[in-house]
Short mmCIF file of C-alpha atoms and ligand atoms in Angstrom, two decimals:
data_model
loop_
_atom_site.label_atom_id
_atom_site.label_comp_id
_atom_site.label_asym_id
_atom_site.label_seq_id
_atom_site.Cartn_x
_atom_site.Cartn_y
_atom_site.Cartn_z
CA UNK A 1 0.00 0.00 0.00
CA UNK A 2 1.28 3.50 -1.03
CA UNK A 3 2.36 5.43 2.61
CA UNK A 4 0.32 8.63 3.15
CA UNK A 5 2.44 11.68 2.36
CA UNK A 6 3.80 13.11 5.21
CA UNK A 7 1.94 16.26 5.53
CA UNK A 8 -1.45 14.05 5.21
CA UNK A 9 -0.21 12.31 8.47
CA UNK A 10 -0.10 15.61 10.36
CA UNK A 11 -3.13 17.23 9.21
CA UNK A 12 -5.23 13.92 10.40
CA UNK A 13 -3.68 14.26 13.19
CA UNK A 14 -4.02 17.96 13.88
CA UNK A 15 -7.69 17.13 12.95
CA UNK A 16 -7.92 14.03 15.21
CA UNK A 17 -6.84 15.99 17.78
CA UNK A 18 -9.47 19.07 17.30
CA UNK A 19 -12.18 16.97 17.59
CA UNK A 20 -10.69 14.67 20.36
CA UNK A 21 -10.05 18.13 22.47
CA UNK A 22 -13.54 19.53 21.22
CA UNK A 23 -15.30 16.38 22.85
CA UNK A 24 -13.15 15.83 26.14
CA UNK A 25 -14.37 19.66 27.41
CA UNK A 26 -17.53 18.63 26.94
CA UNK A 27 -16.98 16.15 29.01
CA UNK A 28 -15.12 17.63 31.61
CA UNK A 29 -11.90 15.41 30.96
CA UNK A 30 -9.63 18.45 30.81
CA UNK A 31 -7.13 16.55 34.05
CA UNK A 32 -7.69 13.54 31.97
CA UNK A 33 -5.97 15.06 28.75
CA UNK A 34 -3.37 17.09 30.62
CA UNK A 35 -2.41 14.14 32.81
CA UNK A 36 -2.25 11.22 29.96
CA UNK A 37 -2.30 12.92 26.50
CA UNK A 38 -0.39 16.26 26.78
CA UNK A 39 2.99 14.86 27.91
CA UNK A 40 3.01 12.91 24.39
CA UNK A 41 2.92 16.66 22.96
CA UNK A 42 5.51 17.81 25.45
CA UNK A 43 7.60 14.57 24.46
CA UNK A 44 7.36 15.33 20.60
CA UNK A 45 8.55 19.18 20.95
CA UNK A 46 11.21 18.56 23.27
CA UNK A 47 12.79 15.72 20.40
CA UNK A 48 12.46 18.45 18.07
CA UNK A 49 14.32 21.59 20.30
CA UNK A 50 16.78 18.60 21.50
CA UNK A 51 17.89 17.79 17.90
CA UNK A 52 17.87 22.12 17.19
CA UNK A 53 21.33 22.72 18.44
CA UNK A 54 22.97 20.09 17.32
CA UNK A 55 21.42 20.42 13.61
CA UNK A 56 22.62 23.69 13.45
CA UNK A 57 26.10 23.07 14.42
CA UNK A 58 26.88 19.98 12.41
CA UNK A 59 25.26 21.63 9.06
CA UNK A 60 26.35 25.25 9.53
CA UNK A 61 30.06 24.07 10.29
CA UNK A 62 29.62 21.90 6.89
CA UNK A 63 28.17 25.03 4.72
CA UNK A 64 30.26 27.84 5.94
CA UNK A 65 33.47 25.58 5.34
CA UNK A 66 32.02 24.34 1.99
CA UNK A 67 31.86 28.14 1.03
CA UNK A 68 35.58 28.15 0.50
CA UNK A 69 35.33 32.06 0.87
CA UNK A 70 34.48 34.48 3.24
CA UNK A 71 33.56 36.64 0.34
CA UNK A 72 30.81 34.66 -0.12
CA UNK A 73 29.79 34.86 3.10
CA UNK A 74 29.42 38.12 3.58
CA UNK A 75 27.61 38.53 -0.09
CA UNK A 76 24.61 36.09 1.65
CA UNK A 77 25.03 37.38 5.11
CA UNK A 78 24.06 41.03 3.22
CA UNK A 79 21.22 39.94 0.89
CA UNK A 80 19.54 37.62 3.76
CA UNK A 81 19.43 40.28 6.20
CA UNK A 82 18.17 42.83 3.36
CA UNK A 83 15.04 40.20 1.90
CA UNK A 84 14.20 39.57 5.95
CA UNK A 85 13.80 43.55 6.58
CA UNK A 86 11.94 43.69 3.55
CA UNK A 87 9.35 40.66 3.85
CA UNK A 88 8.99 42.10 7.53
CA UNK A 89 8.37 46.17 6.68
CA UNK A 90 5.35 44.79 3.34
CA UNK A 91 4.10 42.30 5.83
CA UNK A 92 2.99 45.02 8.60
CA UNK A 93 2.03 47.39 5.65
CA UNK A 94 -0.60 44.82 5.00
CA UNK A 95 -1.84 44.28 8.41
CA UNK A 96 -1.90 47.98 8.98
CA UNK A 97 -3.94 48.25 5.73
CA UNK A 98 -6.48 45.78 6.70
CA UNK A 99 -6.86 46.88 10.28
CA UNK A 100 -6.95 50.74 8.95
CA UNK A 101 -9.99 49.44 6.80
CA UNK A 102 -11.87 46.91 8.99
CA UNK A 103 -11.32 48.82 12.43
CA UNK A 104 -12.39 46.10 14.33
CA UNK A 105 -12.10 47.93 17.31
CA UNK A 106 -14.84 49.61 17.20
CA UNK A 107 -16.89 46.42 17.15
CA UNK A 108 -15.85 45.87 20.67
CA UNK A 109 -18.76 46.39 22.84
CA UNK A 110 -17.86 48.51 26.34
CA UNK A 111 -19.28 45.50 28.37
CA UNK A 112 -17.07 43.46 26.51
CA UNK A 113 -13.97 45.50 26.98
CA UNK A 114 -14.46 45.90 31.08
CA UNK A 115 -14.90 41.92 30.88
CA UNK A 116 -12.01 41.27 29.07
CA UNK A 117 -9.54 43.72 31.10
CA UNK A 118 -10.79 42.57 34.39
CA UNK A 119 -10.43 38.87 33.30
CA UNK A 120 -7.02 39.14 31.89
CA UNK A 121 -5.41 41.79 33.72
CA UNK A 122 -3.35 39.60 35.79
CA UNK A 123 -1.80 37.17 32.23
CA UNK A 124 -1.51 41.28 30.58
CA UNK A 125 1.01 42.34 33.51
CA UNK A 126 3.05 38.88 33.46
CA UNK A 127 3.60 39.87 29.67
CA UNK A 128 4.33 43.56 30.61
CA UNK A 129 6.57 42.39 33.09
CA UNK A 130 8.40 39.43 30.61
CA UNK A 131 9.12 42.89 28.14
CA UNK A 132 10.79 45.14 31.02
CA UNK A 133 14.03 43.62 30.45
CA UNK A 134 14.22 44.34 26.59
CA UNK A 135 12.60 47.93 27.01
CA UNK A 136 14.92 49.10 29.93
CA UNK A 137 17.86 48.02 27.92
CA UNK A 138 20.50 50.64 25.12
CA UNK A 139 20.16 50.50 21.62
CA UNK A 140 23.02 48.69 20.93
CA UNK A 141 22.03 45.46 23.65
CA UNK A 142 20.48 43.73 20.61
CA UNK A 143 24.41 43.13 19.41
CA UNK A 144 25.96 42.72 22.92
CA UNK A 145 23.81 39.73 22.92
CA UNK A 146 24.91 38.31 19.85
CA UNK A 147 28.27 37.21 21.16
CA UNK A 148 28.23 34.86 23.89
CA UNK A 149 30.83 35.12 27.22
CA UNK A 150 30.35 30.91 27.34
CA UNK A 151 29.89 29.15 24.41
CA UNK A 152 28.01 26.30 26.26
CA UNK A 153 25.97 27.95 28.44
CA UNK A 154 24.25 29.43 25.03
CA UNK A 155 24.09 26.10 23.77
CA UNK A 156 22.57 24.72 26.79
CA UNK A 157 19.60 27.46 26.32
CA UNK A 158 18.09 27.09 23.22
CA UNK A 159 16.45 30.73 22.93
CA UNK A 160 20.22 31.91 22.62
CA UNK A 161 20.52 30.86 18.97
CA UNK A 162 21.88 33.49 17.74
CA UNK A 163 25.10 33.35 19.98
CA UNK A 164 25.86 29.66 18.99
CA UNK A 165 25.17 30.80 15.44
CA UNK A 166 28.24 33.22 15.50
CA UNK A 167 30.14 30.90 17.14
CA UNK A 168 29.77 28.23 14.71
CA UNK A 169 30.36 31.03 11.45
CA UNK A 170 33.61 31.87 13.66
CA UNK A 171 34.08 28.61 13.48
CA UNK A 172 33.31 27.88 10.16
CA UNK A 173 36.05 30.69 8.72
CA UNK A 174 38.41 29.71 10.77
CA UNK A 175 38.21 26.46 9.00
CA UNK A 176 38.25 28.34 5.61
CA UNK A 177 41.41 29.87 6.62
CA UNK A 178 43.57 26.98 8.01
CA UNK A 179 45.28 24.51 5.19
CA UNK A 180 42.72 22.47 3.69
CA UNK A 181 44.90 18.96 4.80
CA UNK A 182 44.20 20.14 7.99
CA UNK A 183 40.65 21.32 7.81
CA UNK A 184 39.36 17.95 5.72
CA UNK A 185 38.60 16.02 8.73
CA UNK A 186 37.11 18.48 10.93
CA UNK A 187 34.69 19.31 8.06
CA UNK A 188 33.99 15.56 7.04
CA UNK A 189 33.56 14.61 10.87
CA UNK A 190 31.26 17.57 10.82
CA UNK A 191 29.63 15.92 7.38
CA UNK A 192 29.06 12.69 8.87
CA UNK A 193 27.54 14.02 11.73
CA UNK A 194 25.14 15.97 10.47
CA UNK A 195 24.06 13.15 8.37
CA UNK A 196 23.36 11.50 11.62
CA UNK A 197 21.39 14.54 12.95
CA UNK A 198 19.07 14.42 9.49
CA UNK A 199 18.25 10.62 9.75
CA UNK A 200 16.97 11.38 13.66
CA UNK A 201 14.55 14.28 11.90
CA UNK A 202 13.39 11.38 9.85
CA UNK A 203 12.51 9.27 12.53
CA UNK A 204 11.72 11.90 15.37
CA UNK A 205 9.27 12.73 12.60
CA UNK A 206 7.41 9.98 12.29
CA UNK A 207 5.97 10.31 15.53
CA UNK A 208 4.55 13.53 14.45
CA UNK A 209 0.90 12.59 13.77
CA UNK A 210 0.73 11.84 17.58
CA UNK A 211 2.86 14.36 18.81
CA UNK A 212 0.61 16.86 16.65
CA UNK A 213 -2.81 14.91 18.32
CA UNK A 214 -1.62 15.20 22.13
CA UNK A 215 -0.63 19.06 21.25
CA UNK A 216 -3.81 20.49 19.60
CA UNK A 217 -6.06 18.04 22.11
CA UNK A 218 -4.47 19.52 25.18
CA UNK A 219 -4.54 23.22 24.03
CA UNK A 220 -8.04 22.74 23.08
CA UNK A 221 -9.33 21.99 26.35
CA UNK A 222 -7.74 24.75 27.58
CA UNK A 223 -8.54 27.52 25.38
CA UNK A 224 -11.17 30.54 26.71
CA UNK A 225 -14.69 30.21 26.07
CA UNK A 226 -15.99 30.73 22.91
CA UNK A 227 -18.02 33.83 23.98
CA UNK A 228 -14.89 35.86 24.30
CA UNK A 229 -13.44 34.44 21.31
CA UNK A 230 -16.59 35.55 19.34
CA UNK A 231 -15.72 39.08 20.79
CA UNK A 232 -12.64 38.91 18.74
CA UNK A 233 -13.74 37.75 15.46
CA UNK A 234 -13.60 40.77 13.69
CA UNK A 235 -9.55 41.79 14.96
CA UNK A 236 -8.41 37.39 15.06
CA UNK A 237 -9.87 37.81 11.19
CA UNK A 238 -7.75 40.81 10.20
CA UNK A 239 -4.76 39.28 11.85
CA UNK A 240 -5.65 35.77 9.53
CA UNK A 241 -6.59 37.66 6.47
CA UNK A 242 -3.11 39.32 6.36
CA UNK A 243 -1.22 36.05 7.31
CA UNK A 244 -3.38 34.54 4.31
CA UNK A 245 -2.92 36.70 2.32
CA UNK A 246 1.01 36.56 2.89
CA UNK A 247 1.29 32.06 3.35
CA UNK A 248 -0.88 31.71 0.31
CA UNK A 249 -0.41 35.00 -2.17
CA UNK A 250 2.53 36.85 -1.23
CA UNK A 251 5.42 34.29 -0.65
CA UNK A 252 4.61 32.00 -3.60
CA UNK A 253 4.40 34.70 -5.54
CA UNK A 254 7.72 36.29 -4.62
CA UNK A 255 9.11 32.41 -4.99
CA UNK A 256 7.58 32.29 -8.77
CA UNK A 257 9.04 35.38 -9.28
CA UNK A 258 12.49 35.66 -8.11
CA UNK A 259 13.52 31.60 -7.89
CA UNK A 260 11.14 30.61 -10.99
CA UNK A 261 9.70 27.20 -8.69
CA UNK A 262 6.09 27.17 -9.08
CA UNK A 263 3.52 27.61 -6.78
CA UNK A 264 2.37 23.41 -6.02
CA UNK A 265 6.20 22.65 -6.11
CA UNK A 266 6.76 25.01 -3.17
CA UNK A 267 4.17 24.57 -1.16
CA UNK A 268 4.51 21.02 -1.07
CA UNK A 269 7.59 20.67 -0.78
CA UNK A 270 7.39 22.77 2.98
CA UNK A 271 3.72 21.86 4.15
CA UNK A 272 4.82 19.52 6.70
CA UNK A 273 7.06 22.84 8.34
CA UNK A 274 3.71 24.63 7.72
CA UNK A 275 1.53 22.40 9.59
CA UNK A 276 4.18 21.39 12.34
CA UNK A 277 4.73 25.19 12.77
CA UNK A 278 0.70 25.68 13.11
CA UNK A 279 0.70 22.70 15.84
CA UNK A 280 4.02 23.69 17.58
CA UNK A 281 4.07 27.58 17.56
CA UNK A 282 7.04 27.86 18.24
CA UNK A 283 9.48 28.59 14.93
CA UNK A 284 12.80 27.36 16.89
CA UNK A 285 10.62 23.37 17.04
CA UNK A 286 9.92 23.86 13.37
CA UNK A 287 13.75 24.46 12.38
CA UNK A 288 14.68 20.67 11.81
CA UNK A 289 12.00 20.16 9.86
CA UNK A 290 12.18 23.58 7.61
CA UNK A 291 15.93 22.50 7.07
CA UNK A 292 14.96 19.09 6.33
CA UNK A 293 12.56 20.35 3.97
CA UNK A 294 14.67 23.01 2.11
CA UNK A 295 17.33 20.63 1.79
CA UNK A 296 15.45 17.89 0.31
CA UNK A 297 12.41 18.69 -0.97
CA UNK A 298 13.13 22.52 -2.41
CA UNK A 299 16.97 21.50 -3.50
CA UNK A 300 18.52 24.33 -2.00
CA UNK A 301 22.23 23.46 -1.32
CA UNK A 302 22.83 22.75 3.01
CA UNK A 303 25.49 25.64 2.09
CA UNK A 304 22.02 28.27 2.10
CA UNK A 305 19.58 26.32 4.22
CA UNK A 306 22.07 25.96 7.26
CA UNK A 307 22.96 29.50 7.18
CA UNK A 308 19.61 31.50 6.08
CA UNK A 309 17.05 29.33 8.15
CA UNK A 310 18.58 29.21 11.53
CA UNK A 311 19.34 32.97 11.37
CA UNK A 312 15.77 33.34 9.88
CA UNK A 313 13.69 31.43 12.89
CA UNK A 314 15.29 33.43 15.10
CA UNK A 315 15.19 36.98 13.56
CA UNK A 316 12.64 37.21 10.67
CA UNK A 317 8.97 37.21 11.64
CA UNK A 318 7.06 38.16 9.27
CA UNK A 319 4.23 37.03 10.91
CA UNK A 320 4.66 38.22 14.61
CA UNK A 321 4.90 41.73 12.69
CA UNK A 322 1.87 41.86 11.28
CA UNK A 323 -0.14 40.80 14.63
CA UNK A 324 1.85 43.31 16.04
CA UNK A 325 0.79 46.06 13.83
CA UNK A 326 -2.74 44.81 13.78
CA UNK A 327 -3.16 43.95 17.41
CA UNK A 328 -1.52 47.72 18.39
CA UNK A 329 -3.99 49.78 16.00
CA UNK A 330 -6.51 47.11 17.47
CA UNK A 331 -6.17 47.95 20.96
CA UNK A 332 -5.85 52.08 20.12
CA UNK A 333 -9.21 51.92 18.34
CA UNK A 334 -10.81 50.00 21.52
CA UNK A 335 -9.45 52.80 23.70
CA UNK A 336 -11.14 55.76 21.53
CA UNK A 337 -7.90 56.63 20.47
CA UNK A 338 -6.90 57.63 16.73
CA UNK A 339 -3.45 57.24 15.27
CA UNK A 340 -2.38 59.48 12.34
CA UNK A 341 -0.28 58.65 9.70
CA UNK A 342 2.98 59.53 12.05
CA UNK A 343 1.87 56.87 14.59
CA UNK A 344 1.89 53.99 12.30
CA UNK A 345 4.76 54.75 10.76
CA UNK A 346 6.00 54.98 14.09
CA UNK A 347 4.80 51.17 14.54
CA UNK A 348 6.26 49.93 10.96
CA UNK A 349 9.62 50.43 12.63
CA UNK A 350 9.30 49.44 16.57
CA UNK A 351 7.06 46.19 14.78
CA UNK A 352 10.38 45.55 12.47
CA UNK A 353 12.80 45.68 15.42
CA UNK A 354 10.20 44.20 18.11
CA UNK A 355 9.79 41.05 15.36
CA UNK A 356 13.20 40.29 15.05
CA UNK A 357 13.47 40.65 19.32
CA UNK A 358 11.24 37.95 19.67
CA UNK A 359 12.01 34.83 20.68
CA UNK A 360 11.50 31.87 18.25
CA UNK A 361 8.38 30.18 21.11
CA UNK A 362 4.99 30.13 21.49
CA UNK A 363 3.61 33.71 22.89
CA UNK A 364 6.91 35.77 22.12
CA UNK A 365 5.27 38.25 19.96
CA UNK A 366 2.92 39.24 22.73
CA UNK A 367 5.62 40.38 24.76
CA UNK A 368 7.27 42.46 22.78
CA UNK A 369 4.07 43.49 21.58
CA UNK A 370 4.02 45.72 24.86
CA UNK A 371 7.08 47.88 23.39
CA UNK A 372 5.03 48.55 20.28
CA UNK A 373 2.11 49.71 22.21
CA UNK A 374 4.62 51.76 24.74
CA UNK A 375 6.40 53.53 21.72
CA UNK A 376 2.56 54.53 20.16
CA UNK A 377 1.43 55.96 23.56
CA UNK A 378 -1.21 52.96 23.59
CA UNK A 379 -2.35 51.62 26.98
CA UNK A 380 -0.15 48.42 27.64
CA UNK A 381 -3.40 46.91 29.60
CA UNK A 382 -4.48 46.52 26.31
CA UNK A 383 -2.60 43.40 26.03
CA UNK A 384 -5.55 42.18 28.32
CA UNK A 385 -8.22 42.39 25.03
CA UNK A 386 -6.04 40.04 22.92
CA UNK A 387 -5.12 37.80 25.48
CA UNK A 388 -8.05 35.53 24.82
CA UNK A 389 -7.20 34.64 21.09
CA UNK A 390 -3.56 34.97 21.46
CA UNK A 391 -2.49 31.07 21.09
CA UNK A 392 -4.60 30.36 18.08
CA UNK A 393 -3.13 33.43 16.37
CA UNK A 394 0.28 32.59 17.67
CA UNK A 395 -0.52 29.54 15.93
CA UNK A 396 -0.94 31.43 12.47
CA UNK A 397 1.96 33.99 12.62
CA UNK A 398 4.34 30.90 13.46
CA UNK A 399 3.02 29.52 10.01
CA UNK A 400 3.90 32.94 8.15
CA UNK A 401 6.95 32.68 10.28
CA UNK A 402 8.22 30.06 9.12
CA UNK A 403 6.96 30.26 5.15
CA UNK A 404 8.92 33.14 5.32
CA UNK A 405 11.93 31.63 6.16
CA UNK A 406 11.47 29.12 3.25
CA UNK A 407 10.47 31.76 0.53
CA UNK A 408 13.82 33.97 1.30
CA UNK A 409 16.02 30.57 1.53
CA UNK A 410 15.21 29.61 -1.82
CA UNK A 411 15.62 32.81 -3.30
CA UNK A 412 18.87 33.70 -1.64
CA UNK A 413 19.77 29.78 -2.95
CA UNK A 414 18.79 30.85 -6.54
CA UNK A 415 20.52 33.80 -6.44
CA UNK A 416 23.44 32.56 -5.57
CA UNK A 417 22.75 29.45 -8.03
CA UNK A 418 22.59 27.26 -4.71
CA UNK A 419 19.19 26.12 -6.42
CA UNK A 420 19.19 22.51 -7.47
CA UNK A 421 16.95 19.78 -7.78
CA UNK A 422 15.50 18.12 -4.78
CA UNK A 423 16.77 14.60 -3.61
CA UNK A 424 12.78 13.41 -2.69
CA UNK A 425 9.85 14.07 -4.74
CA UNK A 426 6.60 15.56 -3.27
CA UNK A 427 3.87 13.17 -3.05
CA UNK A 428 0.47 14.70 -2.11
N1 LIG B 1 5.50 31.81 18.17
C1 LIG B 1 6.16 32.64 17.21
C2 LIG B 1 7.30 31.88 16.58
O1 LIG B 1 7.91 31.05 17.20
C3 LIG B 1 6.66 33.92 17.80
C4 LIG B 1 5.47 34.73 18.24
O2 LIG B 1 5.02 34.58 19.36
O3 LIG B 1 4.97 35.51 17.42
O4 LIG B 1 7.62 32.09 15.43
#
């Protein structure tokens, strides 16, 4: 019998687990799920963030050596950082267009609004509290905490990614610049490893149809009641219709356009990182996968994918931005309060730079959401409006998140001629 594609797999299970979740809080088995079912979950994301570090060390070693020049480096280092910034500034543009013309605040009820803030005041000042760290710190902290003072204590943490990341280019050029005699077995250790590394994605992954069950079943019994998610409809569709808009229009698009792969080839090829990113929210548990995928689905060479993705979970969020933009001219218009033009410019850049602060887990964009809001002058208790759809947005962004990622590694791999063809072909 043929084996169901991958991404097939997930989505029944993602479904499976819906419905399971939807029936066990009716009846009342919420202990039940988060006693026996919700460790699987737990289980499935930790294999995935345990495997993370390693990945990205044995394959970034491998490319950056491969290189051969540090000229070469620098050329992709440039353009990736330029595409990220880019995707990031048109993907709040959009969300600020759609919010601008749906003003879904105003559909918030005053009843509504004193329910909300009483009910989540106390989850709006944990998040306020999570963001005083980044907003008391100087301008130039972002870069401070790029280089790590112990290489293993970063790799020990896995929301320090970026640090091990410059080790390992350090790392990587210092290979380039020793004799090659004496680099070859560093770099084919390296090789062999990593091969290692992608065979434990293969099999980590086929647990993912349960992993994917016991995760959506267990947040399902605890999400809000539906009366406050009805609340939200109107701003949790403006945040959906922009990440739509961006996962199925803009991204393919950009793909056809600037590394001529068309649109079923692409999406195929990463909708197991799609749906794993929708079930995980969290971009940093996706990262094995989106490698995996680039690698051998898209054909980009490891050279791009182990360089452009791990940078891109961490700092390119295309997604995050645009709920960030959304959710901030969201929470103005529920106050009375009217931004001009100046304003949301004002929130094109702190959404950019608050984005790329976020960490690569579920819920990160909400707290640096509160620096977006405290740079526009809007009330941080805001936060306590959103709080109730958060997760199954956070859900969505991660998505966007990580499509991103994909759309600029294949580009950056074309333009570079990095572009091949892929070892596996899609089935669907
Ligand atoms: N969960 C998102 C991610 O990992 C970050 C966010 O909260 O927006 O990509």
């Amino acid at each position: 019998m043929k084996k169901l594609a991958l991404h097939w797999q997930i989505l029944i299970g993602i479904a499976a687990g819906i419905i399971f979740g939807l029936f066990a809080a009716k009846m009342g088995w919420a202990i039940f799920v988060k006693d026996w079912i919700k460790p699987f979950g737990t289980i499935f994301i930790n294999l995935l963030k345990m495997i993370a570090v390693p990945l990205i060390v044995t394959s970034l070693v491998k490319g950056v050596a491969d290189l051969k020049d540090i000229n070469k480096l620098g050329k992709m280092g440039g353009r990736t950082f330029g595409i990220f910034i880019l995707t990031t500034a048109i993907a709040i543009c959009i969300g600020l267009v759609i919010v601008n013309i749906v003003q879904p605040g105003n559909f918030i009820q005053e009843e509504t609004r004193s329910e909300m803030m009483e009910k989540f005041a106390g989850n709006a000042a944990d998040k306020i509290k999570a963001a005083e760290s980044a907003k008391n710190s100087g301008p130039l902290q972002p870069l401070v905490d790029i280089v790590p003072d112990n290489l293993f204590k970063a790799a020990t943490e896995n929301t320090n990614m970026l640090q091990v990341i410059f080790f390992v280019v350090l790392f990587g050029i210092g290979l380039i610049l020793i004799p090659a005699a004496q680099a070859k077995p560093v770099v084919d250790f390296f090789g062999g490893a990593n091969e290692v590394i992608m065979k434990l994605i293969d099999i980590i992954m086929l647990f993912a149809p349960i992993g994917v069950f016991a995760l959506l079943s267990s947040l399902i019994v605890e999400l809000p009641s539906p009366d406050l998610l009805l609340a939200l409809l109107g701003y949790a569709g403006c945040v959906v219709l922009g990440l739509a808009l961006l996962i199925f229009g803009i991204y393919p698009f950009l793909v056809k356009t600037f590394a001529k792969r068309g649109y079923s080839f692409f999406m195929k090829g990463i909708a197991p990182a799609q749906l794993l990113a929708f079930s995980t929210s969290s971009s940093a548990a996706t990262l094995p996968v989106s490698m995996e995928r680039a690698m051998e689905h898209l054909g980009v060479d490891e050279e791009v994918a182990s360089f452009v993705l791990p940078i891109g979970a961490t700092v390119n969020m295309d997604g995050t931005a645009l709920y960030q933009g959304v959710a901030a001219v969201f929470i103005a218009q529920a106050f009375g309060m009217q931004l001009d033009l100046g304003a949301q410019l004002g929130i094109i850049l702190t959404a950019t730079l608050a984005s790329i602060g976020s960490a690569a887990v579920p819920g990160a964009g909400m707290v640096m959401l509160v620096i977006v809001l405290a740079q526009a002058g809007i009330p941080e208790a805001g936060l306590a409006l959103i709080f109730a759809v958060d997760r199954p947005l956070d859900m969505c962004r991660t998505v966007a998140n990580v499509t991103s990622d994909l759309t600029v590694t294949t580009i950056i791999a074309k333009n570079l001629d990095k572009l091949g063809e892929p070892k596996v072909k899609n089935l669907w």
